[in-house]
Short mmCIF file of C-alpha atoms in Angstrom, two decimals:
data_model
loop_
_atom_site.label_atom_id
_atom_site.label_comp_id
_atom_site.label_asym_id
_atom_site.label_seq_id
_atom_site.Cartn_x
_atom_site.Cartn_y
_atom_site.Cartn_z
CA MET A 1 39.35 21.31 -73.66
CA SER A 2 41.72 18.37 -73.32
CA ARG A 3 40.69 14.75 -73.71
CA ARG A 4 41.61 13.84 -70.16
CA PRO A 5 39.26 16.34 -68.41
CA LEU A 6 36.28 15.12 -70.45
CA ARG A 7 36.97 11.54 -69.53
CA ALA A 8 37.37 12.56 -65.88
CA ALA A 9 34.06 14.39 -66.04
CA CYS A 10 32.30 11.35 -67.47
CA ILE A 11 33.82 9.12 -64.82
CA ALA A 12 32.63 11.52 -62.13
CA ALA A 13 29.13 11.41 -63.57
CA VAL A 14 28.92 7.65 -63.39
CA LEU A 15 30.74 7.26 -60.09
CA VAL A 16 31.51 3.60 -60.71
CA PRO A 17 34.75 2.01 -61.87
CA VAL A 18 33.03 0.04 -64.60
CA LEU A 19 32.66 3.20 -66.69
CA VAL A 20 35.74 2.45 -68.72
CA THR A 21 34.54 -1.01 -69.64
CA ALA A 22 32.93 -1.66 -72.97
CA GLY A 23 29.78 -3.28 -71.55
CA PRO A 24 26.75 -1.63 -69.92
CA LEU A 25 25.93 -1.79 -66.24
CA PRO A 26 24.04 -4.90 -65.12
CA GLY A 27 20.33 -4.38 -65.63
CA ALA A 28 20.88 -1.34 -67.85
CA HIS A 29 18.17 -0.64 -70.40
CA ALA A 30 20.00 1.99 -72.43
CA GLU A 31 21.01 0.87 -75.89
CA PRO A 32 24.77 0.22 -75.76
CA ALA A 33 27.05 2.02 -78.14
CA GLY A 34 27.60 -0.33 -81.03
CA PRO A 35 30.98 -0.63 -82.75
CA GLY A 36 29.57 1.02 -85.87
CA GLU A 37 27.93 3.97 -84.11
CA SER A 38 29.54 7.26 -85.13
CA VAL A 39 30.96 9.80 -82.71
CA GLY A 40 28.29 12.27 -83.87
CA ALA A 41 25.51 9.79 -83.10
CA LEU A 42 26.96 9.07 -79.66
CA LEU A 43 27.24 12.77 -78.91
CA THR A 44 23.69 13.42 -80.10
CA ARG A 45 22.31 10.64 -77.89
CA LEU A 46 24.28 11.79 -74.88
CA GLN A 47 23.18 15.39 -75.39
CA GLY A 48 19.57 14.28 -75.63
CA LEU A 49 19.77 12.53 -72.28
CA TYR A 50 21.37 15.56 -70.65
CA GLN A 51 18.67 17.75 -72.17
CA LYS A 52 15.87 15.70 -70.62
CA ALA A 53 17.61 15.82 -67.25
CA GLU A 54 17.92 19.61 -67.41
CA GLU A 55 14.22 20.12 -67.98
CA ALA A 56 13.45 18.02 -64.90
CA THR A 57 16.15 19.83 -62.92
CA GLU A 58 14.76 23.29 -63.60
CA ALA A 59 11.23 22.07 -62.85
CA TYR A 60 12.52 20.83 -59.50
CA ASN A 61 14.19 24.17 -58.80
CA ALA A 62 11.02 26.09 -59.67
CA THR A 63 8.98 23.86 -57.36
CA GLU A 64 11.45 24.47 -54.54
CA VAL A 65 10.96 28.23 -54.92
CA ALA A 66 7.17 27.90 -55.01
CA LEU A 67 7.17 25.58 -52.02
CA GLY A 68 9.21 28.07 -49.99
CA ALA A 69 6.73 30.83 -50.83
CA ARG A 70 3.81 28.62 -49.80
CA GLN A 71 5.47 27.77 -46.51
CA GLY A 72 5.96 31.47 -45.81
CA GLU A 73 2.30 32.15 -46.60
CA GLU A 74 1.21 29.35 -44.32
CA ARG A 75 3.30 30.71 -41.44
CA ARG A 76 1.87 34.19 -41.97
CA LEU A 77 -1.71 32.91 -42.01
CA ALA A 78 -1.09 30.79 -38.91
CA ALA A 79 0.20 33.87 -37.06
CA GLU A 80 -2.83 35.91 -38.14
CA LEU A 81 -5.16 33.09 -37.11
CA GLY A 82 -3.54 32.99 -33.67
CA LYS A 83 -4.06 36.73 -33.22
CA ALA A 84 -7.67 36.48 -34.40
CA ARG A 85 -8.37 33.67 -31.95
CA THR A 86 -6.87 35.72 -29.09
CA VAL A 87 -9.09 38.68 -29.94
CA LEU A 88 -12.09 36.37 -30.30
CA ALA A 89 -11.46 34.89 -26.84
CA SER A 90 -11.34 38.41 -25.38
CA GLU A 91 -14.60 39.36 -27.07
CA LYS A 92 -16.26 36.18 -25.85
CA ALA A 93 -15.18 37.02 -22.30
CA ALA A 94 -16.69 40.50 -22.70
CA ALA A 95 -19.91 38.97 -24.03
CA GLY A 96 -20.04 36.71 -20.99
CA ARG A 97 -19.73 39.69 -18.67
CA LEU A 98 -22.61 41.38 -20.50
CA ALA A 99 -24.77 38.31 -20.09
CA ARG A 100 -24.09 38.25 -16.37
CA GLU A 101 -24.87 41.94 -16.04
CA GLN A 102 -28.14 41.53 -17.90
CA TYR A 103 -29.10 38.59 -15.70
CA GLN A 104 -28.32 40.49 -12.53
CA ALA A 105 -30.26 43.55 -13.76
CA SER A 106 -33.32 41.45 -14.60
CA ARG A 107 -33.72 40.45 -10.97
CA GLY A 108 -34.65 44.04 -9.92
CA LEU A 109 -36.06 47.12 -11.58
CA SER A 110 -34.81 47.74 -15.11
CA PRO A 111 -32.67 50.82 -15.80
CA TYR A 112 -35.61 52.33 -17.67
CA ALA A 113 -37.99 51.89 -14.72
CA ARG A 114 -35.48 53.39 -12.32
CA MET A 115 -35.08 56.36 -14.65
CA LEU A 116 -38.87 56.98 -14.75
CA LEU A 117 -39.25 56.76 -10.96
CA THR A 118 -36.53 59.24 -10.10
CA GLY A 119 -37.75 62.62 -8.90
CA ASP A 120 -34.86 64.64 -10.25
CA PRO A 121 -35.02 65.42 -14.03
CA ARG A 122 -31.27 65.94 -14.23
CA VAL A 123 -30.61 62.56 -12.65
CA ALA A 124 -33.09 61.01 -15.06
CA LEU A 125 -31.28 62.61 -18.00
CA ASP A 126 -27.92 61.35 -16.77
CA GLN A 127 -29.33 57.88 -16.31
CA ARG A 128 -30.75 57.99 -19.83
CA ARG A 129 -27.31 58.83 -21.20
CA LEU A 130 -25.77 56.00 -19.20
CA VAL A 131 -28.36 53.54 -20.46
CA ALA A 132 -27.75 54.61 -24.08
CA ARG A 133 -24.00 54.36 -23.64
CA GLU A 134 -24.28 50.92 -22.07
CA GLY A 135 -26.52 49.73 -24.87
CA ALA A 136 -24.06 50.95 -27.48
CA ARG A 137 -21.19 49.27 -25.65
CA ARG A 138 -23.02 45.96 -25.53
CA ALA A 139 -23.96 46.20 -29.21
CA ALA A 140 -20.33 46.95 -30.13
CA VAL A 141 -19.09 43.94 -28.15
CA LEU A 142 -21.58 41.65 -29.87
CA ALA A 143 -20.66 43.10 -33.30
CA ARG A 144 -16.94 42.56 -32.63
CA LEU A 145 -17.67 39.03 -31.51
CA ALA A 146 -19.55 38.23 -34.70
CA ARG A 147 -16.85 39.87 -36.84
CA GLY A 148 -14.12 38.00 -35.00
CA GLU A 149 -15.85 34.70 -35.57
CA ARG A 150 -16.16 35.44 -39.29
CA GLU A 151 -12.50 36.51 -39.58
CA ALA A 152 -11.25 33.50 -37.66
CA GLY A 153 -13.31 31.20 -39.88
CA ALA A 154 -12.00 32.87 -43.05
CA LEU A 155 -8.39 32.65 -41.84
CA ALA A 156 -8.82 29.00 -40.91
CA THR A 157 -10.17 28.29 -44.41
CA ARG A 158 -7.26 30.12 -46.05
CA ALA A 159 -4.77 28.31 -43.82
CA ARG A 160 -6.26 24.95 -44.81
CA LYS A 161 -6.10 25.87 -48.50
CA ALA A 162 -2.49 27.04 -48.12
CA LEU A 163 -1.61 23.76 -46.43
CA ASP A 164 -3.31 21.77 -49.19
CA ALA A 165 -1.41 23.76 -51.82
CA GLU A 166 1.85 23.17 -49.93
CA GLN A 167 1.22 19.45 -49.85
CA THR A 168 0.49 19.46 -53.59
CA LEU A 169 3.73 21.32 -54.24
CA ALA A 170 5.64 18.88 -52.07
CA ALA A 171 4.24 16.01 -54.14
CA GLN A 172 5.27 17.81 -57.35
CA ARG A 173 8.74 18.37 -55.91
CA LYS A 174 9.06 14.67 -55.14
CA ARG A 175 7.89 13.76 -58.64
CA HIS A 176 10.36 16.17 -60.27
CA LYS A 177 13.16 14.84 -58.10
CA GLU A 178 12.38 11.27 -59.11
CA GLU A 179 12.24 12.33 -62.75
CA VAL A 180 15.68 13.93 -62.50
CA ALA A 181 17.10 10.84 -60.83
CA SER A 182 15.65 8.67 -63.58
CA GLN A 183 17.15 10.82 -66.34
CA LEU A 184 20.55 10.90 -64.68
CA ARG A 185 20.54 7.12 -64.30
CA GLU A 186 19.90 6.92 -68.04
CA VAL A 187 22.92 9.17 -68.62
CA GLU A 188 25.02 6.94 -66.39
CA ARG A 189 23.97 3.84 -68.29
CA THR A 190 24.88 5.45 -71.62
CA LEU A 191 28.27 6.60 -70.33
CA ALA A 192 28.98 3.20 -68.82
CA ALA A 193 28.43 1.62 -72.23
CA LEU A 194 31.22 3.67 -73.86
CA SER A 195 34.71 2.34 -74.39
CA PRO A 196 37.82 4.39 -73.54
CA ALA A 197 38.33 5.01 -77.25
CA GLN A 198 34.80 6.34 -77.62
CA LEU A 199 35.25 8.63 -74.62
CA THR A 200 38.40 10.01 -76.21
CA GLN A 201 36.60 10.57 -79.51
CA LEU A 202 33.77 12.36 -77.72
CA GLY A 203 36.25 14.64 -75.98
CA ALA A 204 37.95 15.54 -79.25
CA ARG A 205 34.61 16.13 -81.00
CA GLU A 206 33.22 18.35 -78.26
CA ALA A 207 36.44 20.33 -78.01
CA ALA A 208 36.47 20.90 -81.78
CA ASP A 209 32.80 21.95 -81.82
CA THR A 210 33.30 24.39 -78.96
CA ALA A 211 36.41 25.94 -80.51
CA GLU A 212 34.68 26.38 -83.87
CA ALA A 213 31.54 27.93 -82.31
CA GLN A 214 33.69 30.33 -80.26
CA ARG A 215 35.72 31.37 -83.31
CA LYS A 216 32.58 32.09 -85.31
CA LEU A 217 31.07 34.10 -82.48
CA MET A 218 34.15 36.25 -81.93
CA ASP A 219 34.61 36.83 -85.68
CA SER A 220 30.96 37.78 -86.13
CA GLY A 221 31.25 40.87 -83.93
CA ARG A 222 28.12 39.90 -81.99
CA LEU A 223 30.00 40.61 -78.75
CA GLY A 224 31.04 44.02 -80.08
CA SER A 225 34.44 45.15 -81.20
CA PRO A 226 37.33 43.60 -79.23
CA GLY A 227 38.54 46.97 -77.96
CA ALA A 228 35.12 48.12 -76.76
CA ALA A 229 34.35 44.76 -75.18
CA ALA A 230 37.65 44.73 -73.29
CA ALA A 231 37.00 48.22 -71.93
CA ARG A 232 33.70 47.29 -70.25
CA THR A 233 33.84 46.94 -66.49
CA PRO A 234 31.34 45.53 -63.97
CA THR A 235 29.54 47.47 -61.29
CA ALA A 236 30.71 47.18 -57.69
CA ALA A 237 28.04 44.52 -57.07
CA GLY A 238 28.96 42.72 -60.29
CA SER A 239 32.60 42.61 -59.19
CA VAL A 240 31.58 41.01 -55.88
CA ALA A 241 29.42 38.46 -57.72
CA LEU A 242 32.30 37.57 -60.04
CA THR A 243 34.75 37.22 -57.17
CA TYR A 244 32.32 34.87 -55.42
CA ALA A 245 31.77 32.80 -58.58
CA ALA A 246 35.51 32.54 -59.23
CA ALA A 247 36.02 31.22 -55.70
CA GLN A 248 33.63 28.34 -56.49
CA ILE A 249 35.65 27.06 -59.47
CA GLY A 250 36.37 23.38 -59.06
CA LYS A 251 33.29 22.60 -56.96
CA PRO A 252 31.04 19.86 -58.36
CA TYR A 253 27.78 20.31 -60.20
CA VAL A 254 24.89 18.80 -58.22
CA TRP A 255 21.37 19.41 -59.50
CA GLY A 256 19.06 21.38 -57.23
CA THR A 257 21.88 22.90 -55.13
CA GLU A 258 23.08 26.45 -54.60
CA GLY A 259 26.16 26.02 -52.46
CA PRO A 260 28.24 26.15 -50.53
CA GLY A 261 29.76 22.79 -51.47
CA SER A 262 28.13 22.26 -54.87
CA PHE A 263 26.02 24.12 -57.42
CA ASP A 264 23.79 23.71 -60.41
CA CYS A 265 23.91 26.38 -63.13
CA SER A 266 21.28 28.78 -61.78
CA GLY A 267 22.22 27.98 -58.20
CA LEU A 268 25.67 29.41 -58.92
CA THR A 269 24.41 32.62 -60.58
CA SER A 270 21.69 33.31 -58.02
CA ARG A 271 24.03 32.69 -55.08
CA ALA A 272 26.79 34.84 -56.59
CA TRP A 273 24.45 37.81 -56.94
CA ALA A 274 22.90 37.18 -53.51
CA HIS A 275 26.43 37.38 -52.11
CA ALA A 276 26.68 40.78 -53.83
CA GLY A 277 23.52 41.96 -52.05
CA ARG A 278 21.01 41.51 -54.86
CA SER A 279 18.34 38.83 -54.80
CA ILE A 280 17.54 37.42 -58.25
CA PRO A 281 15.23 34.56 -59.28
CA ARG A 282 16.44 31.04 -58.51
CA THR A 283 15.96 29.34 -61.89
CA SER A 284 17.49 30.17 -65.26
CA GLN A 285 14.02 30.48 -66.83
CA GLU A 286 12.92 33.05 -64.25
CA GLN A 287 16.23 34.90 -64.51
CA TRP A 288 15.63 35.19 -68.25
CA ALA A 289 11.97 36.14 -67.82
CA GLN A 290 12.31 38.69 -65.01
CA LEU A 291 15.69 40.39 -65.34
CA PRO A 292 16.27 43.18 -67.91
CA LYS A 293 17.60 41.96 -71.25
CA VAL A 294 20.91 43.32 -72.52
CA PRO A 295 22.27 43.01 -76.10
CA LEU A 296 25.25 40.70 -76.50
CA ASP A 297 27.36 43.53 -77.94
CA GLN A 298 26.86 45.42 -74.66
CA LEU A 299 27.76 42.59 -72.30
CA ARG A 300 29.73 43.65 -69.26
CA PRO A 301 31.30 41.38 -66.63
CA GLY A 302 28.72 40.22 -64.13
CA ASP A 303 25.88 39.90 -66.65
CA LEU A 304 24.17 36.53 -67.01
CA VAL A 305 24.41 34.68 -70.32
CA VAL A 306 21.40 32.43 -70.94
CA TYR A 307 21.39 29.40 -73.23
CA PHE A 308 19.05 27.16 -75.22
CA PRO A 309 15.56 28.02 -76.53
CA LYS A 310 13.86 27.32 -73.19
CA ALA A 311 16.45 29.23 -71.13
CA THR A 312 17.48 26.07 -69.30
CA HIS A 313 21.14 26.98 -68.78
CA VAL A 314 22.95 30.08 -67.53
CA GLY A 315 26.48 31.31 -66.80
CA LEU A 316 28.10 34.42 -65.37
CA TYR A 317 29.95 36.55 -67.95
CA ILE A 318 33.50 37.27 -66.84
CA GLY A 319 34.68 39.18 -69.91
CA ASP A 320 36.98 38.32 -72.81
CA GLY A 321 34.31 36.10 -74.37
CA LYS A 322 34.13 33.73 -71.37
CA VAL A 323 31.70 32.71 -68.64
CA ILE A 324 31.92 31.02 -65.27
CA GLN A 325 29.38 28.21 -65.23
CA ALA A 326 28.34 24.95 -63.61
CA PRO A 327 27.91 22.82 -66.75
CA ARG A 328 26.19 19.55 -65.79
CA PRO A 329 26.51 16.45 -63.56
CA GLY A 330 29.97 14.98 -63.67
CA ALA A 331 31.48 18.40 -64.37
CA ARG A 332 32.70 21.13 -62.06
CA VAL A 333 32.32 24.89 -61.89
CA LYS A 334 34.71 26.25 -64.50
CA VAL A 335 35.53 28.96 -67.00
CA SER A 336 34.11 28.23 -70.47
CA PRO A 337 33.93 29.96 -73.85
CA VAL A 338 30.71 31.96 -74.07
CA ALA A 339 29.78 29.97 -77.20
CA ALA A 340 30.13 26.57 -75.52
CA ASN A 341 26.32 26.26 -75.71
CA PRO A 342 23.69 27.74 -78.06
CA LEU A 343 23.15 31.36 -77.01
CA LEU A 344 19.67 32.66 -76.22
CA GLY A 345 20.67 36.09 -74.88
CA ALA A 346 21.81 37.92 -71.78
CA VAL A 347 20.25 39.65 -68.76
CA ARG A 348 21.57 42.21 -66.29
CA PRO A 349 20.88 41.83 -62.55
CA ASP A 350 21.88 45.46 -61.77
CA PRO A 351 20.81 47.65 -64.73
CA ALA A 352 20.95 50.84 -62.65
CA GLY A 353 24.49 50.18 -61.40
CA THR A 354 27.42 52.34 -62.44
CA PRO A 355 30.41 50.51 -63.96
CA LEU A 356 33.66 50.80 -62.04
CA ASP A 357 36.31 53.19 -63.34
CA ARG A 358 38.98 50.60 -62.66
CA TYR A 359 38.49 46.87 -62.44
CA VAL A 360 40.87 44.02 -61.69
CA PRO A 361 39.35 40.64 -62.63
CA PRO A 362 39.38 37.99 -59.90
CA ALA A 363 42.33 35.62 -59.88
CA LEU A 364 41.44 32.28 -61.44
CA PRO A 365 42.87 29.04 -60.09
CA GLU A 366 45.08 26.85 -62.23
CA GLY A 367 43.04 24.62 -64.48
CA ALA A 368 39.96 26.90 -64.27
CA ALA A 369 39.11 26.12 -67.91
CA ALA A 370 39.66 22.36 -67.65
CA GLY A 371 36.75 20.00 -68.05
CA ASP A 372 33.55 19.68 -70.03
CA ASP A 373 31.79 22.83 -71.26
CA ALA A 374 28.49 21.47 -72.59
CA GLY A 375 25.44 22.45 -70.55
CA TYR A 376 21.82 21.42 -70.68
CA SER A 377 18.91 22.08 -72.99
CA ALA A 378 15.27 21.12 -72.64
CA GLU A 379 14.86 20.90 -76.41
CA ALA A 380 15.44 17.86 -78.60
CA ALA A 381 19.07 17.07 -79.39
CA PRO A 382 20.33 19.64 -81.91
CA GLU A 383 21.17 18.53 -85.41
CA GLY A 384 24.80 17.86 -86.17
CA GLY A 385 25.67 16.31 -82.82
CA SER A 386 26.65 18.97 -80.30
CA GLY A 387 24.49 21.91 -81.29
CA ARG A 388 27.09 24.39 -80.09
CA ALA A 389 27.30 26.28 -83.33
CA ALA A 390 23.64 27.34 -83.20
CA GLU A 391 23.19 31.03 -83.74
CA GLU A 392 21.02 33.38 -81.75
CA ASP A 393 17.73 34.31 -83.44
#
């Protein structure tokens, strides 16, 4: 990673021209970077702020998913309640007809009296059957009416509870959104306090950390032997997902989004696989929790590589020890070394798929690897500054 792309990424995160000044933004509460503060300390503080923002981001994404499910449940219950009320109205109309018939019958001889006074036994027997049938019909109408009233009441109660739950989720969503905005403002204040020289030092430090972590990973054999790893191919769906992800390179990271103009990390992976015809969970935590795990030495293109102890970051493995990822605010979708962030593990969206016999990787645009690689973590800032050299448990 060059020094210029990092500085450009930081400038994009702040979105104000005063970034390259040495002083903080007016009204900023973040502690400015002092002249004696080391590059490692600056990097640790910056990482810590990004980490807090990521936790809020993923909480927001999870709330969005839950809110969508609640809205679907509310619509389903409303439809059922409408049907129940229609049936109830029909039963009430039938009950009204019964009441009128009973009133009209009470003004003359009852059906039982007419049956006793008839002189023909067969007619009396037929009338008895008719009376019994009519009684059963009236009882059934009244039973349906009572049942309909109970069902309509139960559905109305469930609909109210679903609406209350939806409103609670909406409030949580708003709170998470405000929390994210607060954390990102803190990041902006810290970045705005850095001098051009400090930004350059940060770029060099992050690039060195990433290169060292990648070298250690490749030398360790944790991704398998180079020949075996290079021979692995994606499934047909995985190839489509990779092609989609590659086409998004250069688009900005925006938290809580899943395209088409911008993405966050899990928004990119979930949308890529949705484009390939497979629905996967929206957040990186749920992708890690619900999709089948795959050992790192069996990674194939299209698998998802998950990062940090709380699974708060994810990228799409493209092969050759690299991923396509949306790193963080101020950065853009790019190709990064797989070791750019502390590895947690990998998952496979299509475990039953058959790898392609022949595979041609998608064409990558010029500058696909330019820019910042560091993603998010919900944990405390790792020791040693960047935390990229952390090993998988």
